[in-house]
Coordinates of C-alpha atoms and ligand atoms in Angstrom, one line a residue:
X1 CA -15.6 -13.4 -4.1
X2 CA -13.8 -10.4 -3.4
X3 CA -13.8 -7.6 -6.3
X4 CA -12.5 -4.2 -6.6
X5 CA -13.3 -1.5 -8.5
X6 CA -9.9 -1.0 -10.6
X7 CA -8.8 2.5 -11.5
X8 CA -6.7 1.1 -14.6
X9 CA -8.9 -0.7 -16.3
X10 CA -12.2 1.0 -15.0
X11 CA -13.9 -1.9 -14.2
X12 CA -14.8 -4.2 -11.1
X13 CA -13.0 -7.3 -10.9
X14 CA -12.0 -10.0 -9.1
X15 CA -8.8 -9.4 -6.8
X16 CA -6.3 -11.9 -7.0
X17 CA -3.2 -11.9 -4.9
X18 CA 0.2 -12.1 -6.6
X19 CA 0.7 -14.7 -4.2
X20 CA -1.7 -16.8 -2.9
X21 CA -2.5 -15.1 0.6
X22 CA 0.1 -12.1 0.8
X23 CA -0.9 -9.1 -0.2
X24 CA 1.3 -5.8 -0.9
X25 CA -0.1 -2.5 -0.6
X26 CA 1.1 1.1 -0.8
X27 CA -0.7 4.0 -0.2
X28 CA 0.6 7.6 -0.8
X29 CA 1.4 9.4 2.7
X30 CA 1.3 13.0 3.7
X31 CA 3.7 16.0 2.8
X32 CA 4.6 17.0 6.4
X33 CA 4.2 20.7 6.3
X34 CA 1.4 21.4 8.1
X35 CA -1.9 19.7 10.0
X36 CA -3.5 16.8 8.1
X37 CA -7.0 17.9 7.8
X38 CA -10.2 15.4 7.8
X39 CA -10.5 15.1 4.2
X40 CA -6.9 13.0 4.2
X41 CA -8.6 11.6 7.4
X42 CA -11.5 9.9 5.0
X43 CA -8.4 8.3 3.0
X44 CA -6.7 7.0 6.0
X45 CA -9.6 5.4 7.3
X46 CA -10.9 4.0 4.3
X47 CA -7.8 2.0 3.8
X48 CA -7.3 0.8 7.7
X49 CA -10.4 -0.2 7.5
X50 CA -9.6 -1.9 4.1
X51 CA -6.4 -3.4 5.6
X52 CA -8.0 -4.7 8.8
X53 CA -10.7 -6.3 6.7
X54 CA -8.2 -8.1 4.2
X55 CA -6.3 -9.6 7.2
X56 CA -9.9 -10.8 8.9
X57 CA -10.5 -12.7 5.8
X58 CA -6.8 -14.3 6.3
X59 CA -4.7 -12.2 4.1
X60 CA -1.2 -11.5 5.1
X61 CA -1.0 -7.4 4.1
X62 CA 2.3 -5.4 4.1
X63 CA 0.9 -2.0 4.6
X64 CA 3.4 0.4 2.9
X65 CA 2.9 4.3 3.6
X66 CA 5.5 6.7 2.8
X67 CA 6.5 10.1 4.2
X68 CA 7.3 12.8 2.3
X69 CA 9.4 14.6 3.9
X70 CA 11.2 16.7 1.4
X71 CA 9.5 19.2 -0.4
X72 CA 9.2 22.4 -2.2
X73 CA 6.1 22.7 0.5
X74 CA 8.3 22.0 3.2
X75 CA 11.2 24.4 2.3
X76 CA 9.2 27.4 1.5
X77 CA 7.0 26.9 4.9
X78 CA 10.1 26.4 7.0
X79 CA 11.4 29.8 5.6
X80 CA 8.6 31.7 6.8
X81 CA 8.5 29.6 10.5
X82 CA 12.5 30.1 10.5
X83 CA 12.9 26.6 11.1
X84 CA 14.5 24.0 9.0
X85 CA 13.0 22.0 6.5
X86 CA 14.0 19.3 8.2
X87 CA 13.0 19.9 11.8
X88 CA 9.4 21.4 10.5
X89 CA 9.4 18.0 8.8
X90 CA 9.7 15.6 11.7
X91 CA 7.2 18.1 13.6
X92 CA 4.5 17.3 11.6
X93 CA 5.6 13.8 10.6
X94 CA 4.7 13.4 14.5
X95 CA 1.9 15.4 14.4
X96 CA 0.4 12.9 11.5
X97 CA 1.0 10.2 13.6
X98 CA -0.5 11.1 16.6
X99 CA -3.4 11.5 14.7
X100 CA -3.6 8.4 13.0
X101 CA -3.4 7.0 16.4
X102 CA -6.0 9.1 17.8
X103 CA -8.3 8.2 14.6
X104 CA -7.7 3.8 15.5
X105 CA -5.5 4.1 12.0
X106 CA -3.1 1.7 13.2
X107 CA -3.0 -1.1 10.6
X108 CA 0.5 0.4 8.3
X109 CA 3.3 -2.1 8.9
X110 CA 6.3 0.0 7.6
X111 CA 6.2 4.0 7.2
X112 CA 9.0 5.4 4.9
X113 CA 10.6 8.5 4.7
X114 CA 11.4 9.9 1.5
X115 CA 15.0 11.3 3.0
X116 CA 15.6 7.3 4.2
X117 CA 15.6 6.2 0.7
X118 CA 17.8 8.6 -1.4
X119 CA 20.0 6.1 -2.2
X120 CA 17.4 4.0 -4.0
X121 CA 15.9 7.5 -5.5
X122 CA 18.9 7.9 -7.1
X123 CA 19.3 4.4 -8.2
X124 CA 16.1 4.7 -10.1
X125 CA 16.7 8.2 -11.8
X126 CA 20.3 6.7 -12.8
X127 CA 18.6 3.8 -14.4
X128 CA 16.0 5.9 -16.5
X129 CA 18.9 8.3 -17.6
X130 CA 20.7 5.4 -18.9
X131 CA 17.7 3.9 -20.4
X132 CA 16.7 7.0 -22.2
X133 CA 13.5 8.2 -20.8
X134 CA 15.4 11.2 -18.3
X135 CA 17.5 14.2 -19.7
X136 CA 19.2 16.2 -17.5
X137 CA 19.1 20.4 -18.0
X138 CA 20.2 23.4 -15.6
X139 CA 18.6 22.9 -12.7
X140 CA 18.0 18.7 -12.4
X141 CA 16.9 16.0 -14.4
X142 CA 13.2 15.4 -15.8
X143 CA 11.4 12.3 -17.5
X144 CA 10.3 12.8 -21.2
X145 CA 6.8 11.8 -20.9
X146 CA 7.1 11.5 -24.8
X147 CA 9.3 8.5 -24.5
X148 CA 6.9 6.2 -23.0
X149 CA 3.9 4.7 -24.8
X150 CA 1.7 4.2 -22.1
X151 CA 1.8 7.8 -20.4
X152 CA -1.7 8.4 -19.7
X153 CA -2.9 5.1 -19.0
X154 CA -4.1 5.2 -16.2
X155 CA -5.9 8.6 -15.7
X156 CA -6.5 8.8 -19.5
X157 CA -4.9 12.3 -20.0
X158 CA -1.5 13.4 -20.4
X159 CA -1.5 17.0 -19.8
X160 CA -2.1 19.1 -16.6
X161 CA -5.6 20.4 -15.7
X162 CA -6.8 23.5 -14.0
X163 CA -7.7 21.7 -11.1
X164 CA -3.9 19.6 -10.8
X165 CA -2.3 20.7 -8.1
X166 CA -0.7 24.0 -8.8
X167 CA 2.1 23.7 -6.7
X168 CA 3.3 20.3 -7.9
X169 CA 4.2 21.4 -11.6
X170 CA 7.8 21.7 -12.2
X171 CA 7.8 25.2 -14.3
X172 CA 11.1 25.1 -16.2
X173 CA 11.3 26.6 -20.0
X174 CA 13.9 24.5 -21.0
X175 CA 11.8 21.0 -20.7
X176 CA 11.3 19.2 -23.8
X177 CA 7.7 18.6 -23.5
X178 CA 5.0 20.8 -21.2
X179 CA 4.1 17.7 -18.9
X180 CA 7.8 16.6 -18.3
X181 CA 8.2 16.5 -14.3
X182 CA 11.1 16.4 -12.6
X183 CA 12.8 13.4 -11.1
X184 CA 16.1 15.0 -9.3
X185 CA 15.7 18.8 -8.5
X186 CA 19.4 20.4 -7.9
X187 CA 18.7 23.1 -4.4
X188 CA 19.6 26.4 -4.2
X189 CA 21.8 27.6 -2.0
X190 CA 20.5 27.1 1.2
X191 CA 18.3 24.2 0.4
X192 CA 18.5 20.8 1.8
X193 CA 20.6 18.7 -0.4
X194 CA 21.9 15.0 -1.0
X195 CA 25.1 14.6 -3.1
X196 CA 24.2 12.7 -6.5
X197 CA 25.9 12.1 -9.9
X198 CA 23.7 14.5 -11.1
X199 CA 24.4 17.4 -8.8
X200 CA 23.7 18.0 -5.2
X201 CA 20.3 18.3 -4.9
X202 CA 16.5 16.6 -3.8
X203 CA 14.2 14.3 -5.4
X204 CA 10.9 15.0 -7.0
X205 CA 7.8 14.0 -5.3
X206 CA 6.6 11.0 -7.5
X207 CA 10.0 9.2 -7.6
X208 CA 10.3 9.0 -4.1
X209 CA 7.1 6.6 -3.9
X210 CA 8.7 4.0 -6.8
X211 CA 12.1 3.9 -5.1
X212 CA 10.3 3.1 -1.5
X213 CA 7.8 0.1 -3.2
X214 CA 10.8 -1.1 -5.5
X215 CA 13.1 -1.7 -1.9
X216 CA 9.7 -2.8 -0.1
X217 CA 7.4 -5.2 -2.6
X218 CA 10.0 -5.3 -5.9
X219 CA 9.4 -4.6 -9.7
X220 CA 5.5 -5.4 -9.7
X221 CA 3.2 -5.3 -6.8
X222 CA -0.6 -5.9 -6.0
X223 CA -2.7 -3.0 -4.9
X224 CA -1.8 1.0 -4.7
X225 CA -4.3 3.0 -3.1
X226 CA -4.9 7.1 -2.9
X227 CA -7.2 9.8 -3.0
X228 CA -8.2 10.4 -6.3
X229 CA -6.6 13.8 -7.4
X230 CA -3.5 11.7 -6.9
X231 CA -4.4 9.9 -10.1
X232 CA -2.5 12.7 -12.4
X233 CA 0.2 13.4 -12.9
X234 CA 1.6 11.2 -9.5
X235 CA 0.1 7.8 -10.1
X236 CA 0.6 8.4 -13.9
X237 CA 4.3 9.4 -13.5
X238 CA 4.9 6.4 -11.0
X239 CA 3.6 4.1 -13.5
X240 CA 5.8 5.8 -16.2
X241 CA 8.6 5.6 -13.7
X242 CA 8.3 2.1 -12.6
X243 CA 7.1 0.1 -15.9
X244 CA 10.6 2.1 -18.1
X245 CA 12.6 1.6 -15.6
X246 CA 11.3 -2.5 -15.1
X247 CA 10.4 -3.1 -18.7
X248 CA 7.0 -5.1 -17.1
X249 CA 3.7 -4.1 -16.9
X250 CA 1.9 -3.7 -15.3
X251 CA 3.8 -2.0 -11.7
X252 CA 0.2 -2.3 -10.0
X253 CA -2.6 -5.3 -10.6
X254 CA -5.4 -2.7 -8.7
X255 CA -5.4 0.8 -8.4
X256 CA -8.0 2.2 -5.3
X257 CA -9.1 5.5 -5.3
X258 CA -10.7 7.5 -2.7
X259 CA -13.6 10.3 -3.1
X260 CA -13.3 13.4 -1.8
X261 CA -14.9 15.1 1.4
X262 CA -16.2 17.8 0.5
X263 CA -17.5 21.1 2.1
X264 CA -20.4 23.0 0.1
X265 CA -19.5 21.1 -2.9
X266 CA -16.0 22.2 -3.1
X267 CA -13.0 19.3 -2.2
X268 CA -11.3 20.2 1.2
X269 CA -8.0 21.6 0.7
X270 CA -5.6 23.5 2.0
X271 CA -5.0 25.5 -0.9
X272 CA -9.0 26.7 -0.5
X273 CA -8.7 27.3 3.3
X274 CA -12.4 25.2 3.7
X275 CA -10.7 22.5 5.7
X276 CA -11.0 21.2 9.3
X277 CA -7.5 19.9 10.7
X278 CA -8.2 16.5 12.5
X279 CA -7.3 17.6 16.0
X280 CA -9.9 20.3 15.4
X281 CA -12.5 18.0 14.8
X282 CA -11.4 15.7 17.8
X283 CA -12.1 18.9 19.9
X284 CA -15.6 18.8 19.7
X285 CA -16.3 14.6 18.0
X286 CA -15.1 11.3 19.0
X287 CA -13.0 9.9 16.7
X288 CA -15.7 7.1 16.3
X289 CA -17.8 10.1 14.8
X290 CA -15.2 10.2 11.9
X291 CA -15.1 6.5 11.3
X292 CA -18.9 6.3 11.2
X293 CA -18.9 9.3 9.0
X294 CA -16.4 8.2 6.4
X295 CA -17.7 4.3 6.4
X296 CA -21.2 5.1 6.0
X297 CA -20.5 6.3 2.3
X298 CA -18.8 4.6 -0.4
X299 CA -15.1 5.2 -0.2
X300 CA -15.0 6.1 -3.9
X301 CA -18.4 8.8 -3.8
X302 CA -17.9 12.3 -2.6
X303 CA -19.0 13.0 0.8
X304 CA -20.2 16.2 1.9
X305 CA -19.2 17.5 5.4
X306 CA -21.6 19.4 7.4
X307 CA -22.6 19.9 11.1
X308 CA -26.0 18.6 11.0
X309 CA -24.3 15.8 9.3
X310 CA -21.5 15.2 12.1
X311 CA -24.8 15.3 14.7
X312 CA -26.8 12.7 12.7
X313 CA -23.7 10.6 13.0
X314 CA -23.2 10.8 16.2
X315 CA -27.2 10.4 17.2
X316 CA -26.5 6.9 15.1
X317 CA -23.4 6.0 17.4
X318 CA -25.6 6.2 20.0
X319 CA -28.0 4.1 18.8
X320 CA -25.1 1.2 18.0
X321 CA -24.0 1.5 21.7
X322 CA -26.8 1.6 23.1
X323 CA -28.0 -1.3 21.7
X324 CA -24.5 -2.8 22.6
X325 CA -25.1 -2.2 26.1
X326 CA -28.6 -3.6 26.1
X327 CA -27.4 -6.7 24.4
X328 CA -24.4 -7.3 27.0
X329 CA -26.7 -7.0 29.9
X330 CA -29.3 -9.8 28.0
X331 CA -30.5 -11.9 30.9
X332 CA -33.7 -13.5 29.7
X333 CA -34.1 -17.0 30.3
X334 CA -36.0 -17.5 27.0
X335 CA -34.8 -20.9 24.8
X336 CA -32.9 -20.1 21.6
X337 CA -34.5 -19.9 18.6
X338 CA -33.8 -21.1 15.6
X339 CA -35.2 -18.1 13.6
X340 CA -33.1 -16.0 15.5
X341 CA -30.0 -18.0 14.6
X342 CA -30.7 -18.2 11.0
X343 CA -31.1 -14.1 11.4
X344 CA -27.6 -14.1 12.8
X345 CA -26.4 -16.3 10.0
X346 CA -27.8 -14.2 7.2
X347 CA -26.0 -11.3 8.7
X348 CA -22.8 -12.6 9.0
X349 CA -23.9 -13.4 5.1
X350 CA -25.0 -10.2 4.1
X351 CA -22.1 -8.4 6.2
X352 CA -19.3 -10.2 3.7
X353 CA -21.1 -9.4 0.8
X354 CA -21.4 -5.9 1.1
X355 CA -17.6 -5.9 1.8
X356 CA -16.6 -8.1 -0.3
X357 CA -18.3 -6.3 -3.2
X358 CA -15.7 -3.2 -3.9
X359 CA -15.3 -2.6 -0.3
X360 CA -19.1 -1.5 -0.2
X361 CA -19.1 -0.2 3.6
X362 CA -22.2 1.7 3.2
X363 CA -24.3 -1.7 2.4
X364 CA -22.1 -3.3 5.7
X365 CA -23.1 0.1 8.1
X366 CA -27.0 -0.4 6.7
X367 CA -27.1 -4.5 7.4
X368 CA -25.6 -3.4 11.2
X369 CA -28.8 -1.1 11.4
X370 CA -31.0 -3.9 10.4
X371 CA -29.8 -6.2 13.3
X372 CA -29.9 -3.3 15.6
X373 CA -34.0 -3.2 14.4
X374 CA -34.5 -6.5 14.8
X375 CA -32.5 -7.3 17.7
X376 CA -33.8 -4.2 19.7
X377 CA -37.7 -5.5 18.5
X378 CA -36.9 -9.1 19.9
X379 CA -35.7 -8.0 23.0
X380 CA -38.8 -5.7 23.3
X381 CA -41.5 -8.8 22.6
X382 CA -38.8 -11.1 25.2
X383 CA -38.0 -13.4 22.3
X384 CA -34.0 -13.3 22.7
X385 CA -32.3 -15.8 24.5
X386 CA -28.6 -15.2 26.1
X387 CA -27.0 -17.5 23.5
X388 CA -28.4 -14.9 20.6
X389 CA -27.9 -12.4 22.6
X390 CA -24.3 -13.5 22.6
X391 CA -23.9 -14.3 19.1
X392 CA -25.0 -10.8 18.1
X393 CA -21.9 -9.2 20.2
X394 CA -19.7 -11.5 18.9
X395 CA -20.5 -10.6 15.6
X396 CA -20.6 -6.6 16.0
X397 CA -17.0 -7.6 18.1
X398 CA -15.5 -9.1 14.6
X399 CA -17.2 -6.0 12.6
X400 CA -15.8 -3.6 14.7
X401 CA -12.1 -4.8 14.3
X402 CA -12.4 -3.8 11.3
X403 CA -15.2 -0.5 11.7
X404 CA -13.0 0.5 15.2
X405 CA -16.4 2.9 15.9
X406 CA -18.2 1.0 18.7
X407 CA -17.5 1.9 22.4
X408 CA -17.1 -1.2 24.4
X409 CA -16.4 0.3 27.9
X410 CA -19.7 1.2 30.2
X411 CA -17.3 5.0 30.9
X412 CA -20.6 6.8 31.3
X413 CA -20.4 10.4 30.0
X414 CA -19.2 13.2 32.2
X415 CA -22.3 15.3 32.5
X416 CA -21.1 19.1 33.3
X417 CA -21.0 20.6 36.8
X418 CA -23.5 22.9 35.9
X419 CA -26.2 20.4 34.6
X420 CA -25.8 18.4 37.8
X421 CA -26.3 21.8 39.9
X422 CA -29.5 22.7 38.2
X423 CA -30.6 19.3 38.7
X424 CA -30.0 19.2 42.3
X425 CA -31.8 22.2 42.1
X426 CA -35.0 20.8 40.3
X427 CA -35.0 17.1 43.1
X428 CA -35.5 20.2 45.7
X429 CA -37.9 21.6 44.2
X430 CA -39.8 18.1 43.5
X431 CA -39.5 17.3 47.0
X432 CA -41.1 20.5 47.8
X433 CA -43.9 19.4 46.0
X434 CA -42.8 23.0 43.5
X435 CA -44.0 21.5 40.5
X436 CA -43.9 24.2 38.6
X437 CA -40.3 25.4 40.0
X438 CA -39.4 22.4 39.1
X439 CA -40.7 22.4 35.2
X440 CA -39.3 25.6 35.0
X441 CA -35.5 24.4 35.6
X442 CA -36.1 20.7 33.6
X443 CA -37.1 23.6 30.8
X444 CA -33.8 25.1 31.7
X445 CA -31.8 21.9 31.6
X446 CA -33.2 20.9 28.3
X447 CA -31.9 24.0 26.8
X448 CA -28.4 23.1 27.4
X449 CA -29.2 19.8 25.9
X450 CA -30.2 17.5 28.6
X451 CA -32.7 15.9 29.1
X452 CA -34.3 14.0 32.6
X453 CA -35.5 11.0 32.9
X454 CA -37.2 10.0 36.1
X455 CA -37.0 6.3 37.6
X456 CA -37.9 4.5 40.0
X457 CA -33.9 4.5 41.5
X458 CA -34.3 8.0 41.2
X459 CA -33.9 10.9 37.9
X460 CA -31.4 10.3 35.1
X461 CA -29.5 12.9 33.1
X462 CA -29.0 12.0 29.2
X463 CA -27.9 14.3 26.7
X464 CA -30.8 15.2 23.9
Ligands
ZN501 ZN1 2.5 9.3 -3.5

């Protein structure tokens, strides 16, 4: 049975579907104004690899992220490029999307731009004016947070904290109550602005994300998903939003929170200059470092980034293809057994379990290992036939649709011009009978983190 850990009611439980099979799922997008760093990266993941697991077990998922492309952020950052807000925009709107794609993140169905949707922004701050819960004062209209019961219920607070992002809190003296935030900002001059019956102007950040799921999935849908300093005041004010504006509750069955990555204990963050842009990281890791990285911990713990952490990971990848590889090329002509297919079976069992149990990915990575043990020690002792051989890779086949961090092609590693000098070097010096020469330079090679292996076809470079 699946269950999910639910952020409103703080509690696992049992995920039902609105409707039977389909699922609707929003997750909040980036603010395009600059890189996205590997701490959104961990979100990202965690929810394609969510997605792509859903639709394995025969869920139908509409996959709603939305782009926010119209910001205080974006206008103040454009200034200083002397660009517009709207061309910085689309730059890094591309520049999220490349790496997505570079990262496998390729299960959203529909991406929406905030700017796409002002029509149904304004719809909704029209509605809550009428209804009472907005007032409009100089500079744009704001929700009274007083007016609805229920503020707070999902993050249990109502009032900003020291650690709330700073820059999202509409300062304005004039607000009825401190935590009001604005729906419909009116621009300066200069500023990008829509015509509205409220003024020209731009909408706030957390109406933008109830005016895209309202056109997408309608009044009430099934799971919203976010990293979890999103929880107040945006999830809060999109429940507020959504639930006065519908009269239903509640707007989202399951809320899904991600942990954050940390670095020395602090969350990455712009804002604290400690981050590492993804295309950074792809400079010197695979994206299949990443994956590993961010599945092999629970997607609602903190993980804590560190080199020796990345090189663990990727010491671990190794291991998984290697393995793969050695499995592919199974020839022996031993008789299946039926232990082996019972281990196979239990797997397969254990694998869905772990998943199925509030996504626990961690428990998945460590039940992959255990195969790798066991399947690596049967293949040692000559005890597995081609038929387990083949049921193993079809297995790590189906887990890696959803994982995406196994290599499947036999692309050997490019091993530096230099290494393969100094190896050249060291066959002369074998076949000189220079022993010692010949030490000295495999010394020399190790140092640059190779090692060689000498066969009978002849010596092998592997990195250490
Ligand atoms: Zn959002």
């Amino acid at each position: 049975m699946l269950k999910f850990y639910n952020t409103l009611t703080r509690k696992k439980e049992a995920f039902k579907p609105k409707k039977s099979k389909k699922i609707n799922l929003f997750v909040c997008g980036p603010t395009t104004y600059d890189f996205s760093h590997i701490g959104h990266a961990r979100t990202y993941i965690v929810f394609d690899a969510f997605v792509k697991y859903l639709k394995q077990k025969g869920f139908n998922v509409f996959y709603l992220q939305n782009i926010t492309d119209i910001e205080d952020k974006i206008i103040i950052r454009a200034k200083e490029k002397k660009t517009t807000p709207k061309k910085l925009a689309l730059l890094f709107e591309k520049e999220y999307l490349k790496d997505m794609k570079a990262l496998k993140v390729d299960s959203v169905t529909k991406y929406a731009r905030a700017t796409n949707h002002i029509k149904e922004i304004i719809s909704q701050v029209k509605r809550l004016l009428n209804r009472g819960f907005a007032y409009q004062i100089k500079d744009g209209a704001y929700y009274d947070i007083l007016k609805f019961k229920n503020y707070g219920k999902l993050s249990g607070r109502t009032v900003l904290q020291a650690e709330d992002a700073v820059s999202r809190i509409d300062k304005n003296k004039d607000k009825r109550n401190k935590g009001d935030f604005c729906l419909w900002k009116l621009s300066k001059k200069g500023e990008p602005k829509w015509k509205s019956p409220f003024g020209d102007g731009r909408p706030g950040w957390h109406i933008e994300d109830t005016a895209i799921t309202e056109k997408f999935f309608g009044l009430q849908y099934d799971i919203h998903g976010g990293a979890r300093d999103l929880i107040f005041p945006h999830h809060e004010a999109e429940i507020t939003q959504m639930e006065a504006i519908s009269n239903k509750s509640p707007m989202v069955n399951y809320w899904l929170h991600t942990g954050f990555l940390t670095v020395k204990g602090k969350k990455m963050a712009k804002s604290l200059g400690n981050f590492i842009t993804i295309k950074d990281f792809l400079k010197d890791y695979s994206f299949r470092v990443l994956r590993l990285f961010v599945l092999k911990s629970h997607y609602r713990s903190p993980i804590n980034y560190n080199e020796k952490l990345m090189f663990q990971t990727k010491k671990e990848l190794e291991r998984i293809d290697e393995f793969v590889n050695k499995i592919k090329s199974q020839k022996s002509k031993v008789k299946s057994r039926a232990e082996n297919q019972k281990l196979i079976k239990k797997t397969k069992e254990n694998f869905e379990k772990a998943m199925d149990d509030d996504f626990n990915t961690p428990k998945a990575v460590a039940v992959i290992f255990e195969l790798i043990n066991k399947g690596n020690s049967l293949m040692n002792k000559n005890l597995l036939s081609k038929t387990n051989a083949r049921d193993i890779l079809k297995f790590l086949q189906e887990v890696d649709k959803v994982f995406c961090f196994i290599s499947w092609s036999k692309k050997k590693e490019k091993i530096p011009k230099e290494i393969l000098k100094l190896a050249d070097k060291r066959e002369k010096h074998r076949q000189q009978k220079k022993w010692k020469k010949a030490d000295e330079v495999r010394k020399e090679i190790k140092k640059l983190g190779y090692k060689i292996e000498d066969t009978e076809k002849g010596s092998k470079l592997k990195r250490i």
